[in-house]
Short mmCIF file of C-alpha atoms and ligand atoms in Angstrom, two decimals:
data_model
loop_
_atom_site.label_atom_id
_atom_site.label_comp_id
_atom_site.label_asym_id
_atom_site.label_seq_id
_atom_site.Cartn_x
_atom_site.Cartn_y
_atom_site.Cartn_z
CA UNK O 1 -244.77 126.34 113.87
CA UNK O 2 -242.38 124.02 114.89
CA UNK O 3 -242.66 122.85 118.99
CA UNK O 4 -242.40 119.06 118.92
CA UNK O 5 -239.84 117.35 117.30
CA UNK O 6 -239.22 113.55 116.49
CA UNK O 7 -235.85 111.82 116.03
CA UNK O 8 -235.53 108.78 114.05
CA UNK O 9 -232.09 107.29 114.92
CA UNK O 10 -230.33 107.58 118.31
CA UNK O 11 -226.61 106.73 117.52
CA UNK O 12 -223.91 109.34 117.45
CA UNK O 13 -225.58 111.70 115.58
CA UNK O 14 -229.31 111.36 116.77
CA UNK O 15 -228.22 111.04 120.45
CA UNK O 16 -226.24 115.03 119.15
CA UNK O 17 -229.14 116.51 117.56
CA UNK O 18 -231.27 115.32 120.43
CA UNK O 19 -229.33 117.17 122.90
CA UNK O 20 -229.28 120.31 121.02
CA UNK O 21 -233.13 120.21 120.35
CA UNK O 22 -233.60 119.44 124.12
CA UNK O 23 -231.05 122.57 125.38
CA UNK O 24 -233.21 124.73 122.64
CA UNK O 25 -236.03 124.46 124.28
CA UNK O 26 -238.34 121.68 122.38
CA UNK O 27 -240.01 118.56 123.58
CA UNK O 28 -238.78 116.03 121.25
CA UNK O 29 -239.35 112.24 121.02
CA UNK O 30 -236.44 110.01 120.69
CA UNK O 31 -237.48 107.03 118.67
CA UNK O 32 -234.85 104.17 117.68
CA UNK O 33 -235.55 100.18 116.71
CA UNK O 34 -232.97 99.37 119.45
CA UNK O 35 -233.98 99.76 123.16
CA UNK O 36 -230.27 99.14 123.98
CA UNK O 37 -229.73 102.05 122.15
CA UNK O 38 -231.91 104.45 123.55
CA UNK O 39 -230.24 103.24 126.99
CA UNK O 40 -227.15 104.48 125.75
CA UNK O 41 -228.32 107.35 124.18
CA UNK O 42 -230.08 109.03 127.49
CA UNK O 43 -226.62 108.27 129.04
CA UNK O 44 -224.48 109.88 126.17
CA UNK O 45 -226.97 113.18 126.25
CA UNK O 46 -227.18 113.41 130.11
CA UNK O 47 -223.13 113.03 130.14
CA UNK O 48 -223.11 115.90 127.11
CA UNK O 49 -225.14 118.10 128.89
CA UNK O 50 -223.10 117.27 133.00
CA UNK O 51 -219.97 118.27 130.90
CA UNK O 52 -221.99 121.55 129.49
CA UNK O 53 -222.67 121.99 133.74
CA UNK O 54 -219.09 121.38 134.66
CA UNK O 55 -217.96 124.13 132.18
CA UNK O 56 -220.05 126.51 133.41
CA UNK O 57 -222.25 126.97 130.33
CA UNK O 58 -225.29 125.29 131.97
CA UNK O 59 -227.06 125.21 134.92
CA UNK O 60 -227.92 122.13 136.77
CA UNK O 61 -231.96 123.22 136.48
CA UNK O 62 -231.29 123.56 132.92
CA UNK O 63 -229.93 120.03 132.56
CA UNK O 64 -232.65 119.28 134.71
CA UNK O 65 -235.51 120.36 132.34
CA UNK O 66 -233.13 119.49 129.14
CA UNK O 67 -233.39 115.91 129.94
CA UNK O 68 -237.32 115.94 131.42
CA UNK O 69 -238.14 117.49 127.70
CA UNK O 70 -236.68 114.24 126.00
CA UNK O 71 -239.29 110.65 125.44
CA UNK O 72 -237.61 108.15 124.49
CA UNK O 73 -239.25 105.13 122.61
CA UNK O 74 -239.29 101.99 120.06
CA UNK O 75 -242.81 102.92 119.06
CA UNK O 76 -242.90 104.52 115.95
CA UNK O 77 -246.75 105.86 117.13
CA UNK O 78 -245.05 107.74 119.60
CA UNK O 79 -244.11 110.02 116.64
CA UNK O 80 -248.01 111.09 116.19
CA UNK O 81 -247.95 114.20 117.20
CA UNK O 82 -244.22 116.12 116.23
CA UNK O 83 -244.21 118.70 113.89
CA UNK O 84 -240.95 118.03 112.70
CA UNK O 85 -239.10 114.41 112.08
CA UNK O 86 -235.14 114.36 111.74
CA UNK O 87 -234.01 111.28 110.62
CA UNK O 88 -230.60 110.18 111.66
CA UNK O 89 -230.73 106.22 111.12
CA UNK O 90 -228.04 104.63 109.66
CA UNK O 91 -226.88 105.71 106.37
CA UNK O 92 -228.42 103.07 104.08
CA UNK O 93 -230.93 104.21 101.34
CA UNK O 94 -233.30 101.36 101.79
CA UNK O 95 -233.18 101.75 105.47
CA UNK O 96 -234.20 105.62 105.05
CA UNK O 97 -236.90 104.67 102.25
CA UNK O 98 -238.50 102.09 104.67
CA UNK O 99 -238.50 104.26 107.68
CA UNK O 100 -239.73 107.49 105.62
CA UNK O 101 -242.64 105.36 104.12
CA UNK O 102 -243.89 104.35 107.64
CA UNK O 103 -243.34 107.48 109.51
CA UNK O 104 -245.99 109.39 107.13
CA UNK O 105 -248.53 106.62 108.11
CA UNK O 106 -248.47 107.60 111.93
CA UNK O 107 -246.87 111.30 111.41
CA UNK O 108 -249.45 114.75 111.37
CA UNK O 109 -250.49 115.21 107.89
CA UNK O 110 -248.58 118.72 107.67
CA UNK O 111 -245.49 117.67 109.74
CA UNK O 112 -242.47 118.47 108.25
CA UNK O 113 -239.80 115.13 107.65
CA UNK O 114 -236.19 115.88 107.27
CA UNK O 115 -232.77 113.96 106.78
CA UNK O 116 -229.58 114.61 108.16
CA UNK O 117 -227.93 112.03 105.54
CA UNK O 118 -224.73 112.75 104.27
CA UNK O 119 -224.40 111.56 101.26
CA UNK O 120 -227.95 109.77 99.37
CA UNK O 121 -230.26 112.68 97.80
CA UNK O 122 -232.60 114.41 99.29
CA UNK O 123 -235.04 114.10 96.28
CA UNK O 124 -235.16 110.56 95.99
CA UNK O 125 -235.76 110.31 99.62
CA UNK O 126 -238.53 112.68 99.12
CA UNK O 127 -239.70 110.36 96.82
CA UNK O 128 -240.35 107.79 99.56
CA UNK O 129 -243.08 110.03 100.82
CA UNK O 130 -245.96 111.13 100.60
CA UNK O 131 -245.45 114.99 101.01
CA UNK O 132 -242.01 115.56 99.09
CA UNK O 133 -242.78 119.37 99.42
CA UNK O 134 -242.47 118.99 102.88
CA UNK O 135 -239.45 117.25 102.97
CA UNK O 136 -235.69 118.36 103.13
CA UNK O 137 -231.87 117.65 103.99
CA UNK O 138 -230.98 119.16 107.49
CA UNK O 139 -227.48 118.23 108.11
CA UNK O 140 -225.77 118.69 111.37
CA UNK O 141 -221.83 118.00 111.70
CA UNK O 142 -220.08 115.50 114.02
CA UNK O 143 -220.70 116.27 116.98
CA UNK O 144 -224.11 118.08 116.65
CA UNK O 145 -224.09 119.87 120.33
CA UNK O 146 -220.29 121.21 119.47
CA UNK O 147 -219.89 122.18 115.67
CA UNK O 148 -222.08 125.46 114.84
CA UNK O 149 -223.00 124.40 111.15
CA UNK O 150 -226.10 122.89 110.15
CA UNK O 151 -226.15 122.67 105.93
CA UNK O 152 -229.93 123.31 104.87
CA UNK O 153 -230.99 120.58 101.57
CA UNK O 154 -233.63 121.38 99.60
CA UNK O 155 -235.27 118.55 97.40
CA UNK O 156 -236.32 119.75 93.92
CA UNK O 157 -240.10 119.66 95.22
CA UNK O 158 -239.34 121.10 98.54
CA UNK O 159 -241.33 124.20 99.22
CA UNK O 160 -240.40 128.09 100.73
CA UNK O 161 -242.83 127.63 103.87
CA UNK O 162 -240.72 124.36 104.74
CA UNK O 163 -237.49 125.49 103.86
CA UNK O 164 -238.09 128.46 106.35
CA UNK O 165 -239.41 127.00 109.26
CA UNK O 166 -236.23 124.63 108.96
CA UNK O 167 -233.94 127.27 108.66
CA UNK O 168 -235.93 129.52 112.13
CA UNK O 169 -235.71 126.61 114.07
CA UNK O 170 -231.60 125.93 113.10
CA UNK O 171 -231.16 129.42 113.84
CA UNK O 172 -233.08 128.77 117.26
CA UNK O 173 -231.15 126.07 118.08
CA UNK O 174 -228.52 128.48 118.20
CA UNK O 175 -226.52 127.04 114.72
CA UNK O 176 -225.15 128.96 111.72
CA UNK O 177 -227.42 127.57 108.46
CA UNK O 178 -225.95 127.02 104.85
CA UNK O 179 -227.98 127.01 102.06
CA UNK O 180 -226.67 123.86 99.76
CA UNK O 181 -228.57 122.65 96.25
CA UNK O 182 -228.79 118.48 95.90
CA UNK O 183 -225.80 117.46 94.96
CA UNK O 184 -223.71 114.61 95.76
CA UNK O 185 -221.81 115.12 99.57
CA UNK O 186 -223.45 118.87 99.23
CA UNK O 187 -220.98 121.47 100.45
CA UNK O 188 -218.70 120.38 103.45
CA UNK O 189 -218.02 117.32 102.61
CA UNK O 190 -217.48 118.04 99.03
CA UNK O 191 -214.36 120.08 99.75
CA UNK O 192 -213.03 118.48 102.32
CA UNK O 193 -213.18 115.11 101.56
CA UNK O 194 -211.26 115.73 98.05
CA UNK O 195 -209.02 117.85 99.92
CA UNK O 196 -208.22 114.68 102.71
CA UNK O 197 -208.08 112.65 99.26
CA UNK O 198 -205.49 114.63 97.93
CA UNK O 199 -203.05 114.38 100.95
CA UNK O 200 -203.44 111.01 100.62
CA UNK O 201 -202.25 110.99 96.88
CA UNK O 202 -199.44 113.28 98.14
CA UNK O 203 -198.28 110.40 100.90
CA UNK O 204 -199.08 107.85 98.26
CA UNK O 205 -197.00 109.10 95.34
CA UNK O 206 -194.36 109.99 98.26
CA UNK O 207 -194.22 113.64 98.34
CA UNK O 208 -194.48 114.05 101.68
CA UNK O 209 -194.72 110.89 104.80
CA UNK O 210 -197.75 111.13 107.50
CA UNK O 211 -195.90 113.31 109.64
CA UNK O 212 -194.59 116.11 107.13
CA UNK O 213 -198.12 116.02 105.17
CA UNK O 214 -199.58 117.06 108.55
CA UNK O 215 -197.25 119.42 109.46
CA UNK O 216 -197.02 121.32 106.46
CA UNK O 217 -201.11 121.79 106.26
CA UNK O 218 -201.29 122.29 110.19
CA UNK O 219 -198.41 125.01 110.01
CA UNK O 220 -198.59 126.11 106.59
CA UNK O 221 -202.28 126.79 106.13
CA UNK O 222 -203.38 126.97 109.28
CA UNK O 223 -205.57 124.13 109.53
CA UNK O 224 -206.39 122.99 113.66
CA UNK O 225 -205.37 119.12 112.66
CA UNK O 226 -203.45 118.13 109.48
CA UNK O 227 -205.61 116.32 107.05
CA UNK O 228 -204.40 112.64 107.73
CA UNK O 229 -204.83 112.90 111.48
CA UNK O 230 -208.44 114.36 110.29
CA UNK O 231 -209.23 111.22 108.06
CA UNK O 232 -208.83 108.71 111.05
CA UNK O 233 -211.07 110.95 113.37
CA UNK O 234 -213.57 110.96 110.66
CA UNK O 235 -212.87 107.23 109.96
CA UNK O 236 -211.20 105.85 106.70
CA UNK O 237 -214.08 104.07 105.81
CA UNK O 238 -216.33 106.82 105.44
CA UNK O 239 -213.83 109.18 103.79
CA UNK O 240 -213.80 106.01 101.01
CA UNK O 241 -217.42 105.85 100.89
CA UNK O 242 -218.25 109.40 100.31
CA UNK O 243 -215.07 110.00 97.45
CA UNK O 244 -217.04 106.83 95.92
CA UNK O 245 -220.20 108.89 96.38
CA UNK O 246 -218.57 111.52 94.60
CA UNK O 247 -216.88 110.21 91.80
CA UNK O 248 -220.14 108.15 90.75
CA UNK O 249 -222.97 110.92 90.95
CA UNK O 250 -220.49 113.33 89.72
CA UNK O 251 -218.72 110.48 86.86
CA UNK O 252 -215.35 113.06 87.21
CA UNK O 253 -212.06 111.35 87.69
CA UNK O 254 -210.68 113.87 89.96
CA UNK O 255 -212.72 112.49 91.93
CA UNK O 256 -210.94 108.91 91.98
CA UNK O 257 -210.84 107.39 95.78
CA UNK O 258 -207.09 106.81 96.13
CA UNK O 259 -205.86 103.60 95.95
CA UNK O 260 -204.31 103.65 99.21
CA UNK O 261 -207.22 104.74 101.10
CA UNK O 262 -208.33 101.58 99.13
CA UNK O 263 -206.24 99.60 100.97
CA UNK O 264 -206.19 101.24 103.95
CA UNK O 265 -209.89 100.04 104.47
CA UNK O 266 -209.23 96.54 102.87
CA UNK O 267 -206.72 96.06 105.82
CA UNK O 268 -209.47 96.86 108.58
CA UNK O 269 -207.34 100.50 109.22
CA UNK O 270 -210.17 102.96 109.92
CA UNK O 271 -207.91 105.07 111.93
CA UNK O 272 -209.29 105.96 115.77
CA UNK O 273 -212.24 104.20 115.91
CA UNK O 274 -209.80 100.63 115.22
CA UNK O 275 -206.84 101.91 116.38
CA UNK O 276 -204.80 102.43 113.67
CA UNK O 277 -205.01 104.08 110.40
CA UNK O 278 -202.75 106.70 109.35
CA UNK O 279 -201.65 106.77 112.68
CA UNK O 280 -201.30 103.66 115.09
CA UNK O 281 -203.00 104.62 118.85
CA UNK O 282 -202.12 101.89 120.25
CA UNK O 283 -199.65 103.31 122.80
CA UNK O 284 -199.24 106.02 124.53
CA UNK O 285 -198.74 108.49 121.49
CA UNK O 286 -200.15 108.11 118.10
CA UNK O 287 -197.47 107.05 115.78
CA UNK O 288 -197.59 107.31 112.12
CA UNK O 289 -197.60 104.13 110.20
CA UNK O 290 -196.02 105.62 106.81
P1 NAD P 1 -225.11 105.37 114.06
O1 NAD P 1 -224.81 104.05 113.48
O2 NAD P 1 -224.34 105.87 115.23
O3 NAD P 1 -226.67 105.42 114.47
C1 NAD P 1 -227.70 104.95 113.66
C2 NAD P 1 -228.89 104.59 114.53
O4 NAD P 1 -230.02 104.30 113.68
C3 NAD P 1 -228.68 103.35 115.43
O5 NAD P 1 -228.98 103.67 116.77
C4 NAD P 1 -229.70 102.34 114.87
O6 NAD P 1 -230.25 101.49 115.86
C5 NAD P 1 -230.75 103.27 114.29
N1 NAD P 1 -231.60 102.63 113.29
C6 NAD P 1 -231.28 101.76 112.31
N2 NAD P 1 -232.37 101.40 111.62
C7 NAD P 1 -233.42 102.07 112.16
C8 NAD P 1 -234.81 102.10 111.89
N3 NAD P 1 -235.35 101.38 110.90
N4 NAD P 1 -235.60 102.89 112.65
C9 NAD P 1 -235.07 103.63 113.66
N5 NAD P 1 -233.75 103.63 113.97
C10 NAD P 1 -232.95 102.86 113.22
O7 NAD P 1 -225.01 106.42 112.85
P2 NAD P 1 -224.65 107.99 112.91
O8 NAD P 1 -223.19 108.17 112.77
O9 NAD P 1 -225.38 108.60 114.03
O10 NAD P 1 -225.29 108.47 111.53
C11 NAD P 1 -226.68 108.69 111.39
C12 NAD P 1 -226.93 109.55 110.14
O11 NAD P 1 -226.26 110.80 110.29
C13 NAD P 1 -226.44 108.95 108.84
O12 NAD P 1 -227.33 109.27 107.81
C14 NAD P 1 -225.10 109.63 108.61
O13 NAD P 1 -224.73 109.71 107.27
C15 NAD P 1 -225.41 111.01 109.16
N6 NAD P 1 -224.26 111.80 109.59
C16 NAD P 1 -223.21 111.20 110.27
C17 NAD P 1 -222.12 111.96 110.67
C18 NAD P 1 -220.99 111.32 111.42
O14 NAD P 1 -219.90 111.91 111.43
N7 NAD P 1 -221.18 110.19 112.06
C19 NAD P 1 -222.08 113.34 110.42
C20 NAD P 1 -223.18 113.93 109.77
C21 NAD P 1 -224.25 113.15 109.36
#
């Protein structure tokens, strides 16, 4: 039974998660190497949750307890007693081994460890443990209190008792689960990011320029932004990094990382997040820069 949970990682997508566990219902533990970032995480979560208030789909008692359920700390003791740890430090492999190596020394002995990586497997994180059974991918979408899916990993060893308390408490939490196997970028990201990939061919190969490639998927099939305005939300960097993830565990070329995403990222244009990508936002109104 899950009523404690632990978060390892309070950036963008821990601060998320935390908010969503805390709404739910749960006491969690907010535990980061970074008191600065804690600092900014409480005031990211409490400014979630006032803009939950101001919509109308929260009371101000319910913000209230919300933020009373949520420690946070830089002691990794102060995970002792969770039943459930989601990690959501920054995607590095060696980071993740380290931290899941150290959290079973201070975790319960049947608490349940999971990941919300993107892109490294599940197994071989599992691996880092010392109860791989009780260890899995839980993988929220940017941003975690907004988007309803939450993909559910299991690791080869992972077992059915795990698997379902993951998937109750997502469904608790008031998400829509999908089951995905261990593969590289798992399900959302391994159709999308080919499909953002391919627009970029289109504008690289000049088929289309920024502003017809957008229009034509925004109009044409419906989709709420066109897939080069998507790629700078999402940041060009980590659209590269995860084709790269692709086309090496899967060794197929169609997975190639197009060359002018390449450069794109060479050039320092991650889209929003530096202010220009496919799109300059430096002014008033994005403007596309092909
Ligand atoms: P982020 O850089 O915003 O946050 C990472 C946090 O981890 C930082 O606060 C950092 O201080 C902390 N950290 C680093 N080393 C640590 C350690 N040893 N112990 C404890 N904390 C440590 O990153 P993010 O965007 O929140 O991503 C976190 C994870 O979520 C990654 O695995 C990423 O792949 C995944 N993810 C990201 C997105 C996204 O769109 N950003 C979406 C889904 C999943």
């Amino acid at each position: 039974m899950i009523r404690k949970i632990g978060i390892v990682g309070s950036g963008q997508m821990g601060s998320g998660i935390a908010q969503v566990c805390a709404t739910g219902g749960y006491d969690l533990v907010l535990y980061d190497v970074s008191a600065e970032q804690l600092e900014k995480a409480k005031k990211v979560i409490s400014g979630g949750l006032g803009r939950l208030v101001a919509k109308g789909k929260l009371d101000e008692a319910a913000k209230t307890a919300a933020l009373a359920r949520i420690v946070t700390s830089t002691e990794l003791a102060s995970l002792a007693d969770v039943d459930l740890v989601i990690e959501a430090a920054t995607e590095n492999e060696a980071v993740k081994r380290k931290i899941f190596t150290s959290v079973c020394t201070v975790v319960k002995k049947d608490a349940i460890l999971a990941t919300n990586t993107s892109s490294i497997s599940v197994t071989r994180l599992a691996a880092a443990t010392d109860r791989p059974e009780k260890f899995m991918g839980m993988h929220f979408m940017n941003p975690a209190p907004v988007m309803q899916l939450v993909e559910l990993i299991r690791g080869i060893a992972t077992d059915e008792p795990t698997f379902k308390s993951v998937r109750e408490l997502t469904v608790k939490l008031g998400k829509t689960p999908a089951n995905a196997e261990d593969f590289p970028a798992f399900i959302v990201n391994r159709i999308l990011l080919p499909m953002i990939n391919e627009a970029i061919y289109t504008l690289y190969e000049g088929v289309g320029s920024v502003e017809s490639i957008d229009t034509a998927m925004r109009l044409g099939a419906n989709h709420p932004m066109g897939p080069l305005q998507l790629a700078d939300f999402i940041g060009l960097d980590i659209c590269l990094s995860v084709m790269q993830v692709l086309y090496e565990g899967l060794a197929d070329s169609k997975y190639r990382p197009c060359p002018l995403l390449v450069k794109y990222v060479e050039a320092g244009w991650l889209g929003r997040k530096s202010e220009r990508g496919f799109y300059d936002y430096r002014g008033e109104t994005p403007i596309p820069t092909r």
